[in-house]
Amino acid sequence: MTAARATADIVVWSDFGGVLTSPLDEALDRVLTAADLPADAFREAVRRVADDLAPGTGCTGDLEALERGRISQAEWGRRVTAALAPRIPRIDLTRFGDHWYDGRLIDTRLLAHLRTVERPGVRIGLLTNSVLEWEPHRQALLHAAAPHLYPGLFDTVIASHVCGLSKPDPRIYAHAEATAGVRPDRCVLIDDVPANCAAALARGWHTIVHTCTDTTIAALDGWLRCR
């Protein structure tokens, strides 16, 4: 990549879960229903596991150790199951990703729109907090949604479990910039988590807090028209 291209290009970075898929709250509700667990009890168990892992992993967020590849899904599931005692979940939490992705749908309209805005000078990237064991599910969803484009849907993919960083850590945005070869002001992030957008904004990125497909498409098109 030449320096001229790195200066000129714009990268539209999209999150995956909750942006290109159905909302995360819906997925969590399905998991909790299948597990027969109250939301508060599950969240408290996950928080306790995160607190226990923090001294050894340096990760403080609820899912950071899992998303940064510091612990396997199987070990995380065993710890959460133990933290839930005396409650016993009706599903195997060591295979959490199977349940997390069950019934998930791709927002094919937003995905297709991202492909239409890609052109010389505008690239599409994926910037996602992800888990190694969940990758087959993500790949299957994308392949089913756009088999004619898969696997070249994104010019650049930044996945937390690969780089060992996760949103909203500022270092993952710096890593994305360096990988794509663009300045912060040439990046726009579409994300459903306001804290992730706030961290990107602090680095000089442009951001779109995703709430629904229509508003995200309108915001993206408006931003690109001004570039």
Coordinates of N, CA and C in Angstrom, one line a residue:
M1 N 0.8 -1.2 0.0 CA 0.0 0.0 0.0 C 0.9 1.2 0.0
T2 N 0.6 2.1 -0.9 CA 1.4 3.4 -1.0 C 1.0 4.4 0.1
A3 N 1.9 5.3 0.4 CA 1.5 6.3 1.4 C 0.4 7.2 0.9
A4 N 0.3 7.4 -0.4 CA -0.8 8.3 -1.0 C -2.1 7.6 -0.8
R5 N -2.2 6.3 -1.0 CA -3.4 5.6 -0.8 C -3.8 5.5 0.7
A6 N -2.8 5.3 1.6 CA -3.1 5.3 3.0 C -3.7 6.6 3.5
T7 N -3.3 7.7 2.9 CA -3.8 9.0 3.3 C -5.2 9.2 2.7
A8 N -5.5 8.8 1.5 CA -6.7 9.1 0.8 C -7.8 8.2 1.2
D9 N -7.5 6.9 1.5 CA -8.6 5.9 1.8 C -9.4 6.2 3.0
I10 N -10.6 5.8 3.0 CA -11.5 5.8 4.1 C -11.9 4.4 4.4
V11 N -11.9 4.0 5.7 CA -12.3 2.7 6.1 C -13.6 2.8 6.9
V12 N -14.6 2.1 6.5 CA -15.9 2.0 7.3 C -15.8 0.7 8.0
W13 N -15.6 0.8 9.4 CA -15.4 -0.3 10.2 C -16.8 -0.7 10.8
S14 N -17.2 -1.9 10.6 CA -18.5 -2.4 11.2 C -18.2 -3.4 12.3
D15 N -19.0 -3.3 13.4 CA -19.0 -4.3 14.4 C -19.8 -5.5 13.8
F16 N -19.7 -6.6 14.5 CA -20.5 -7.8 14.0 C -21.8 -8.0 14.8
G17 N -21.6 -8.6 16.0 CA -22.8 -8.9 16.8 C -23.6 -7.7 17.2
G18 N -24.8 -7.6 16.9 CA -25.7 -6.5 17.3 C -25.7 -5.4 16.2
V19 N -24.9 -5.5 15.2 CA -24.9 -4.6 14.1 C -25.3 -5.3 12.8
L20 N -24.4 -6.3 12.5 CA -24.7 -7.1 11.3 C -25.5 -8.3 11.7
T21 N -25.8 -8.5 12.9 CA -26.8 -9.5 13.3 C -27.9 -8.9 14.1
S22 N -28.9 -9.7 14.4 CA -30.0 -9.3 15.3 C -29.4 -8.9 16.6
P23 N -30.2 -8.1 17.4 CA -29.7 -7.5 18.6 C -29.2 -8.5 19.7
L24 N -28.1 -8.1 20.4 CA -27.5 -9.0 21.4 C -28.5 -9.3 22.5
D25 N -29.4 -8.4 22.9 CA -30.3 -8.6 24.0 C -31.2 -9.8 23.6
E26 N -31.6 -9.9 22.3 CA -32.5 -11.0 21.9 C -31.7 -12.3 22.0
A27 N -30.4 -12.3 21.7 CA -29.7 -13.6 21.8 C -29.5 -14.0 23.3
L28 N -29.3 -13.0 24.1 CA -29.1 -13.3 25.5 C -30.4 -13.8 26.1
D29 N -31.5 -13.2 25.7 CA -32.8 -13.7 26.2 C -33.1 -15.2 25.8
R30 N -32.7 -15.5 24.6 CA -32.9 -16.9 24.2 C -32.0 -17.9 25.0
V31 N -30.7 -17.4 25.3 CA -29.8 -18.3 26.1 C -30.4 -18.5 27.5
L32 N -30.8 -17.4 28.1 CA -31.3 -17.5 29.5 C -32.6 -18.3 29.5
T33 N -33.4 -18.2 28.5 CA -34.6 -19.1 28.5 C -34.3 -20.5 28.4
A34 N -33.3 -20.8 27.5 CA -32.9 -22.2 27.3 C -32.2 -22.8 28.5
A35 N -31.5 -21.9 29.2 CA -30.7 -22.3 30.4 C -31.6 -22.3 31.7
D36 N -32.8 -21.7 31.6 CA -33.7 -21.5 32.7 C -33.0 -20.8 33.9
L37 N -32.4 -19.6 33.5 CA -31.7 -18.8 34.5 C -32.2 -17.4 34.5
P38 N -32.3 -16.8 35.7 CA -32.6 -15.4 35.8 C -31.5 -14.5 35.3
A39 N -31.8 -13.4 34.6 CA -30.7 -12.6 34.0 C -29.8 -12.1 35.1
D40 N -30.3 -11.7 36.2 CA -29.4 -11.1 37.3 C -28.4 -12.2 37.8
A41 N -28.9 -13.4 38.0 CA -28.0 -14.4 38.5 C -26.9 -14.8 37.5
F42 N -27.3 -14.8 36.2 CA -26.3 -15.1 35.2 C -25.2 -14.0 35.1
R43 N -25.7 -12.7 35.1 CA -24.8 -11.6 35.0 C -23.8 -11.6 36.2
E44 N -24.4 -11.9 37.4 CA -23.5 -11.9 38.6 C -22.5 -13.0 38.5
A45 N -22.9 -14.1 38.0 CA -21.9 -15.2 37.8 C -20.8 -14.9 36.9
V46 N -21.2 -14.2 35.8 CA -20.2 -13.8 34.8 C -19.2 -12.8 35.4
R47 N -19.8 -11.8 36.2 CA -19.0 -10.8 36.8 C -18.0 -11.4 37.8
R48 N -18.5 -12.4 38.6 CA -17.6 -13.1 39.5 C -16.5 -13.8 38.9
V49 N -16.7 -14.4 37.7 CA -15.7 -15.1 37.0 C -14.7 -14.1 36.5
A50 N -15.2 -13.0 36.0 CA -14.3 -11.9 35.5 C -13.4 -11.4 36.6
D51 N -14.0 -11.2 37.8 CA -13.2 -10.7 38.9 C -12.1 -11.7 39.3
D52 N -12.5 -13.0 39.3 CA -11.5 -14.0 39.6 C -10.3 -14.1 38.6
L53 N -10.7 -13.8 37.4 CA -9.6 -13.9 36.3 C -8.8 -12.7 36.2
A54 N -9.3 -11.6 36.7 CA -8.6 -10.3 36.5 C -7.1 -10.3 36.9
P55 N -6.8 -10.8 38.1 CA -5.4 -10.7 38.5 C -4.4 -11.5 37.6
G56 N -4.9 -12.6 37.1 CA -4.1 -13.4 36.2 C -4.0 -13.0 34.8
T57 N -5.1 -12.4 34.3 CA -5.1 -12.1 32.9 C -5.0 -10.6 32.6
G58 N -5.1 -9.8 33.6 CA -5.1 -8.3 33.3 C -6.3 -7.8 32.7
C59 N -7.3 -8.6 32.5 CA -8.6 -8.3 31.9 C -9.6 -7.9 33.0
T60 N -10.3 -6.8 32.9 CA -11.3 -6.4 33.9 C -12.7 -6.4 33.4
G61 N -13.0 -6.3 32.1 CA -14.3 -6.4 31.6 C -14.9 -7.8 31.8
D62 N -16.3 -7.8 31.7 CA -17.0 -9.1 32.0 C -16.5 -10.2 31.1
L63 N -16.3 -9.9 29.8 CA -15.9 -11.0 28.8 C -14.5 -10.8 28.2
E64 N -13.8 -9.9 28.8 CA -12.5 -9.6 28.2 C -11.6 -10.8 28.1
A65 N -11.4 -11.6 29.1 CA -10.5 -12.7 29.1 C -10.9 -13.7 28.0
L66 N -12.2 -13.9 27.8 CA -12.7 -14.8 26.8 C -12.5 -14.2 25.4
E67 N -12.8 -12.9 25.3 CA -12.7 -12.2 24.0 C -11.3 -12.0 23.5
R68 N -10.4 -11.9 24.5 CA -9.0 -11.7 24.1 C -8.2 -13.0 24.0
G69 N -8.9 -14.1 24.2 CA -8.3 -15.4 24.0 C -7.4 -15.8 25.2
R70 N -7.7 -15.2 26.4 CA -6.9 -15.6 27.6 C -7.4 -16.8 28.3
I71 N -8.6 -17.2 27.9 CA -9.2 -18.4 28.5 C -10.1 -19.1 27.5
S72 N -10.2 -20.4 27.5 CA -11.0 -21.1 26.5 C -12.5 -21.0 26.9
Q73 N -13.3 -21.1 25.9 CA -14.8 -21.2 26.1 C -15.1 -22.3 27.1
A74 N -14.5 -23.4 27.0 CA -14.8 -24.5 27.9 C -14.5 -24.2 29.3
E75 N -13.3 -23.6 29.6 CA -12.9 -23.2 30.9 C -13.8 -22.1 31.5
W76 N -14.1 -21.1 30.6 CA -15.0 -20.1 31.0 C -16.4 -20.6 31.4
G77 N -16.9 -21.5 30.6 CA -18.2 -22.1 30.9 C -18.2 -22.9 32.2
R78 N -17.1 -23.6 32.4 CA -17.1 -24.4 33.7 C -17.1 -23.4 34.9
R79 N -16.3 -22.3 34.8 CA -16.3 -21.4 35.9 C -17.6 -20.7 36.1
V80 N -18.3 -20.3 35.0 CA -19.6 -19.6 35.2 C -20.6 -20.6 35.8
T81 N -20.6 -21.9 35.3 CA -21.5 -22.9 35.9 C -21.2 -23.0 37.4
A82 N -20.0 -23.1 37.8 CA -19.7 -23.2 39.2 C -20.1 -22.0 40.0
A83 N -20.0 -20.8 39.4 CA -20.4 -19.6 40.1 C -21.9 -19.4 40.2
L84 N -22.6 -20.2 39.4 CA -24.1 -20.2 39.5 C -24.7 -21.0 40.6
A85 N -23.9 -21.9 41.1 CA -24.3 -22.8 42.2 C -25.0 -22.1 43.3
P86 N -26.1 -22.6 43.8 CA -26.7 -24.0 43.6 C -27.6 -24.1 42.3
R87 N -27.7 -23.0 41.6 CA -28.5 -23.1 40.3 C -27.7 -24.0 39.3
I88 N -28.5 -24.8 38.6 CA -27.8 -25.6 37.6 C -28.5 -25.3 36.2
P89 N -27.7 -24.7 35.3 CA -28.2 -24.3 34.0 C -28.7 -25.6 33.2
R90 N -29.7 -25.4 32.4 CA -30.2 -26.5 31.7 C -29.4 -26.8 30.4
I91 N -28.5 -25.9 30.1 CA -27.7 -26.1 28.9 C -26.2 -26.1 29.3
D92 N -25.4 -26.6 28.4 CA -23.9 -26.8 28.7 C -23.2 -25.5 28.4
L93 N -22.8 -24.7 29.4 CA -22.2 -23.4 29.2 C -20.8 -23.5 28.7
T94 N -20.2 -24.7 28.7 CA -18.9 -24.9 28.0 C -19.0 -24.8 26.5
R95 N -20.2 -24.9 26.0 CA -20.5 -24.7 24.6 C -21.4 -23.5 24.4
F96 N -21.1 -22.4 25.1 CA -22.0 -21.2 25.1 C -22.2 -20.7 23.7
G97 N -21.2 -20.7 22.9 CA -21.3 -20.1 21.5 C -22.4 -20.8 20.7
D98 N -22.6 -22.1 20.9 CA -23.7 -22.8 20.2 C -25.1 -22.2 20.5
H99 N -25.2 -21.9 21.8 CA -26.5 -21.3 22.2 C -26.6 -19.8 21.9
W100 N -25.5 -19.1 22.0 CA -25.4 -17.7 21.7 C -25.8 -17.4 20.3
Y101 N -25.4 -18.3 19.4 CA -25.7 -18.0 18.0 C -26.9 -18.7 17.5
D102 N -27.6 -19.5 18.3 CA -28.8 -20.2 17.9 C -29.9 -19.2 17.6
G103 N -30.4 -19.3 16.4 CA -31.5 -18.3 16.0 C -31.0 -17.0 15.6
R104 N -29.7 -16.7 15.6 CA -29.2 -15.4 15.2 C -29.4 -15.2 13.7
L105 N -29.7 -14.0 13.2 CA -29.9 -13.7 11.8 C -28.9 -12.6 11.4
I106 N -28.5 -12.6 10.2 CA -27.7 -11.5 9.6 C -28.6 -10.4 9.1
D107 N -28.2 -9.2 9.3 CA -29.0 -8.1 8.8 C -28.5 -7.9 7.3
T108 N -29.2 -8.6 6.4 CA -28.7 -8.7 5.0 C -28.8 -7.3 4.3
R109 N -29.8 -6.5 4.8 CA -29.9 -5.2 4.1 C -28.7 -4.3 4.5
L110 N -28.3 -4.3 5.7 CA -27.2 -3.5 6.1 C -25.9 -4.0 5.5
L111 N -25.8 -5.3 5.5 CA -24.6 -6.0 4.9 C -24.5 -5.6 3.4
A112 N -25.6 -5.7 2.7 CA -25.6 -5.4 1.3 C -25.3 -3.9 1.0
H113 N -25.8 -3.0 1.9 CA -25.5 -1.6 1.8 C -24.1 -1.3 2.0
L114 N -23.4 -2.0 2.9 CA -22.0 -1.8 3.1 C -21.2 -2.1 1.8
R115 N -21.7 -3.1 1.1 CA -21.0 -3.5 -0.2 C -21.2 -2.5 -1.2
T116 N -22.4 -1.8 -1.2 CA -22.6 -0.7 -2.2 C -21.8 0.5 -2.0
V117 N -21.4 0.8 -0.7 CA -20.6 2.0 -0.5 C -19.1 1.8 -0.8
E118 N -18.8 0.5 -0.9 CA -17.3 0.2 -1.1 C -17.0 0.6 -2.6
R119 N -16.0 1.3 -2.8 CA -15.5 1.8 -4.1 C -14.1 2.2 -3.9
P120 N -13.4 2.6 -5.0 CA -12.1 3.1 -4.9 C -12.0 4.2 -3.9
G121 N -11.2 4.1 -2.9 CA -11.1 5.1 -1.8 C -11.9 4.9 -0.6
V122 N -12.8 3.9 -0.7 CA -13.7 3.5 0.5 C -13.6 2.0 0.7
R123 N -13.0 1.6 1.8 CA -12.9 0.2 2.1 C -13.8 -0.2 3.3
I124 N -14.1 -1.5 3.4 CA -15.0 -2.0 4.4 C -14.2 -2.9 5.3
G125 N -14.2 -2.6 6.6 CA -13.5 -3.5 7.6 C -14.5 -4.0 8.6
L126 N -14.1 -5.1 9.3 CA -14.8 -5.7 10.4 C -13.9 -5.5 11.6
L127 N -14.5 -4.9 12.7 CA -13.8 -4.7 13.9 C -14.7 -5.2 15.0
T128 N -14.3 -6.4 15.5 CA -15.3 -7.1 16.4 C -14.6 -7.7 17.6
N129 N -15.3 -7.7 18.7 CA -14.9 -8.4 19.9 C -15.4 -9.8 19.7
S130 N -14.5 -10.8 19.6 CA -14.9 -12.1 19.2 C -14.3 -13.2 20.0
V131 N -14.7 -14.4 19.9 CA -14.2 -15.5 20.6 C -13.8 -16.6 19.7
L132 N -12.7 -17.2 19.9 CA -12.1 -18.2 18.9 C -13.2 -19.3 18.6
E133 N -13.8 -19.8 19.7 CA -14.7 -21.0 19.4 C -16.0 -20.5 18.8
W134 N -16.3 -19.2 18.7 CA -17.5 -18.8 18.0 C -17.3 -18.5 16.6
E135 N -16.0 -18.5 16.1 CA -15.7 -18.2 14.7 C -16.5 -19.1 13.7
P136 N -16.6 -20.4 13.9 CA -17.4 -21.2 12.9 C -18.8 -20.7 12.8
H137 N -19.4 -20.2 13.8 CA -20.8 -19.7 13.8 C -20.8 -18.4 13.0
R138 N -19.9 -17.5 13.2 CA -19.9 -16.2 12.5 C -19.6 -16.5 11.0
Q139 N -18.7 -17.4 10.7 CA -18.4 -17.7 9.3 C -19.6 -18.3 8.6
A140 N -20.3 -19.2 9.3 CA -21.5 -19.8 8.7 C -22.6 -18.8 8.4
L141 N -22.8 -17.9 9.3 CA -23.8 -16.8 9.1 C -23.5 -16.0 7.9
L142 N -22.2 -15.6 7.8 CA -21.8 -14.7 6.7 C -21.9 -15.5 5.4
H143 N -21.4 -16.7 5.4 CA -21.5 -17.5 4.2 C -22.9 -17.7 3.7
A144 N -23.8 -18.0 4.6 CA -25.2 -18.2 4.3 C -25.8 -16.9 3.7
A145 N -25.4 -15.7 4.3 CA -26.0 -14.5 3.9 C -25.5 -14.0 2.5
A146 N -24.2 -14.3 2.2 CA -23.6 -13.7 1.0 C -22.6 -14.7 0.4
P147 N -23.1 -15.9 0.0 CA -22.2 -16.9 -0.5 C -21.4 -16.5 -1.7
H148 N -22.0 -15.5 -2.5 CA -21.3 -15.1 -3.7 C -20.1 -14.2 -3.4
L149 N -20.1 -13.6 -2.2 CA -19.1 -12.7 -1.8 C -18.1 -13.3 -0.8
Y150 N -18.5 -14.3 -0.1 CA -17.7 -15.0 1.0 C -16.5 -15.7 0.3
P151 N -15.3 -15.6 0.9 CA -14.9 -15.0 2.1 C -14.4 -13.6 2.0
G152 N -14.5 -12.9 0.8 CA -13.9 -11.6 0.7 C -14.9 -10.5 1.0
L153 N -15.7 -10.7 2.1 CA -16.7 -9.6 2.4 C -16.0 -8.4 2.9
F154 N -14.9 -8.5 3.6 CA -14.3 -7.3 4.3 C -12.8 -7.2 3.8
D155 N -12.4 -6.0 3.6 CA -11.0 -5.7 3.2 C -10.1 -6.1 4.3
T156 N -10.5 -5.7 5.5 CA -9.6 -6.0 6.7 C -10.5 -6.5 7.8
V157 N -10.0 -7.5 8.6 CA -10.8 -8.0 9.7 C -9.9 -7.9 10.9
I158 N -10.4 -7.2 12.0 CA -9.7 -7.1 13.2 C -10.6 -7.8 14.3
A159 N -10.1 -8.9 14.7 CA -10.9 -9.8 15.7 C -10.1 -9.8 17.0
S160 N -10.8 -9.6 18.1 CA -10.2 -9.4 19.4 C -9.4 -10.6 19.8
H161 N -9.9 -11.8 19.5 CA -9.2 -13.0 20.0 C -8.0 -13.3 19.2
V162 N -7.8 -12.6 18.1 CA -6.6 -12.8 17.3 C -5.5 -11.8 17.7
C163 N -5.9 -10.5 17.9 CA -5.0 -9.5 18.3 C -4.7 -9.3 19.8
G164 N -5.6 -10.0 20.6 CA -5.4 -9.9 22.0 C -5.8 -8.6 22.6
L165 N -6.6 -7.8 21.9 CA -7.2 -6.5 22.3 C -8.7 -6.5 22.1
S166 N -9.4 -5.7 22.8 CA -10.8 -5.7 22.6 C -11.3 -4.3 22.8
K167 N -12.4 -3.9 22.1 CA -13.1 -2.7 22.3 C -13.6 -2.6 23.8
P168 N -13.6 -1.5 24.5 CA -13.2 -0.2 24.0 C -11.7 0.2 24.3
D169 N -10.8 -0.7 24.5 CA -9.4 -0.4 24.7 C -8.9 0.4 23.5
P170 N -8.4 1.6 23.8 CA -7.9 2.5 22.7 C -6.9 1.8 21.8
R171 N -6.2 0.8 22.3 CA -5.1 0.1 21.5 C -5.7 -0.7 20.4
I172 N -6.9 -1.1 20.5 CA -7.4 -1.9 19.3 C -7.7 -1.0 18.1
Y173 N -8.1 0.2 18.4 CA -8.3 1.2 17.3 C -7.0 1.6 16.7
A174 N -6.0 1.8 17.5 CA -4.7 2.1 16.9 C -4.2 0.9 16.1
H175 N -4.4 -0.3 16.5 CA -4.1 -1.5 15.8 C -4.8 -1.6 14.5
A176 N -6.1 -1.2 14.5 CA -6.9 -1.2 13.3 C -6.4 -0.2 12.3
E177 N -6.0 1.0 12.7 CA -5.5 2.0 11.9 C -4.2 1.5 11.2
A178 N -3.3 1.0 12.0 CA -2.0 0.5 11.5 C -2.2 -0.6 10.5
T179 N -3.1 -1.5 10.8 CA -3.3 -2.7 9.9 C -3.9 -2.2 8.6
A180 N -4.8 -1.3 8.6 CA -5.4 -0.8 7.4 C -4.6 0.3 6.7
G181 N -3.7 0.9 7.4 CA -2.8 2.0 6.9 C -3.6 3.3 6.7
V182 N -4.4 3.7 7.7 CA -5.2 4.9 7.5 C -5.0 5.7 8.8
R183 N -5.3 7.0 8.7 CA -5.3 7.9 9.8 C -6.6 7.7 10.6
P184 N -6.6 8.1 11.9 CA -7.9 8.0 12.7 C -9.0 8.8 12.0
D185 N -8.8 9.9 11.5 CA -9.9 10.7 10.9 C -10.4 10.2 9.6
R186 N -9.8 9.1 9.1 CA -10.3 8.5 7.9 C -11.0 7.2 8.2
C187 N -11.4 7.0 9.5 CA -12.1 5.8 10.0 C -13.5 6.2 10.5
V188 N -14.4 5.4 10.2 CA -15.8 5.5 10.8 C -16.2 4.2 11.4
L189 N -16.6 4.2 12.6 CA -17.0 2.9 13.3 C -18.5 2.9 13.5
I190 N -19.1 1.8 13.0 CA -20.5 1.5 13.3 C -20.6 0.4 14.4
D191 N -21.1 0.8 15.5 CA -21.1 -0.1 16.7 C -22.4 0.1 17.5
D192 N -22.9 -1.0 18.1 CA -24.1 -0.8 18.9 C -23.9 -0.5 20.4
V193 N -22.6 -0.5 20.8 CA -22.2 -0.2 22.2 C -21.7 1.2 22.3
P194 N -22.4 2.1 22.9 CA -21.9 3.5 23.0 C -20.5 3.7 23.5
A195 N -20.1 2.8 24.5 CA -18.8 3.0 25.0 C -17.7 2.7 24.0
N196 N -18.0 1.7 23.1 CA -17.0 1.4 22.0 C -16.9 2.6 21.1
C197 N -18.0 3.3 20.8 CA -18.0 4.4 19.9 C -17.3 5.6 20.6
A198 N -17.5 5.8 21.9 CA -16.9 6.9 22.6 C -15.4 6.7 22.6
A199 N -14.9 5.5 22.7 CA -13.5 5.3 22.7 C -12.9 5.6 21.4
A200 N -13.6 5.2 20.3 CA -13.1 5.5 18.9 C -13.2 7.0 18.7
L201 N -14.2 7.6 19.1 CA -14.3 9.1 19.0 C -13.2 9.8 19.6
A202 N -12.8 9.3 20.8 CA -11.6 9.9 21.5 C -10.3 9.8 20.8
R203 N -10.2 8.8 19.9 CA -9.0 8.7 19.1 C -9.1 9.5 17.8
G204 N -10.2 10.1 17.5 CA -10.3 10.9 16.3 C -11.1 10.2 15.2
W205 N -11.7 9.1 15.5 CA -12.6 8.4 14.6 C -13.9 9.1 14.5
H206 N -14.6 8.9 13.4 CA -16.0 9.2 13.3 C -16.8 8.0 13.7
T207 N -18.0 8.2 14.3 CA -18.7 7.0 14.8 C -20.2 7.1 14.5
I208 N -20.8 6.0 14.4 CA -22.3 5.8 14.3 C -22.7 4.8 15.3
V209 N -23.5 5.3 16.3 CA -24.1 4.3 17.3 C -25.3 3.7 16.6
H210 N -25.2 2.4 16.4 CA -26.2 1.6 15.7 C -27.4 1.4 16.6
T211 N -28.6 1.8 16.2 CA -29.8 1.5 16.9 C -30.8 0.7 15.9
C212 N -30.8 1.1 14.6 CA -31.6 0.4 13.7 C -31.0 0.6 12.3
T213 N -31.4 -0.3 11.4 CA -30.7 -0.3 10.0 C -31.0 1.0 9.3
D214 N -32.2 1.5 9.3 CA -32.5 2.8 8.6 C -31.7 3.9 9.0
T215 N -31.5 4.1 10.3 CA -30.8 5.3 10.8 C -29.3 5.1 10.5
T216 N -28.8 3.9 10.6 CA -27.4 3.7 10.4 C -27.1 3.9 8.9
I217 N -27.9 3.4 8.0 CA -27.7 3.7 6.6 C -27.7 5.2 6.3
A218 N -28.7 5.9 6.8 CA -28.8 7.3 6.5 C -27.6 8.0 7.1
A219 N -27.1 7.7 8.3 CA -26.0 8.4 8.9 C -24.7 8.1 8.1
L220 N -24.5 6.8 7.7 CA -23.3 6.5 6.9 C -23.3 7.2 5.6
D221 N -24.4 7.2 4.9 CA -24.5 7.9 3.6 C -24.3 9.4 3.7
G222 N -24.8 9.9 4.8 CA -24.6 11.4 5.0 C -23.2 11.7 5.3
W223 N -22.5 10.9 6.1 CA -21.1 11.1 6.4 C -20.2 10.9 5.2
L224 N -20.5 9.9 4.4 CA -19.7 9.7 3.2 C -19.9 10.8 2.1
R225 N -21.1 11.4 2.0 CA -21.3 12.5 1.1 C -20.5 13.7 1.5
C226 N -20.1 13.8 2.7 CA -19.4 15.0 3.2 C -17.9 14.8 3.1
R227 N -17.4 13.7 2.7 CA -16.0 13.4 2.6 C -15.4 13.9 1.3

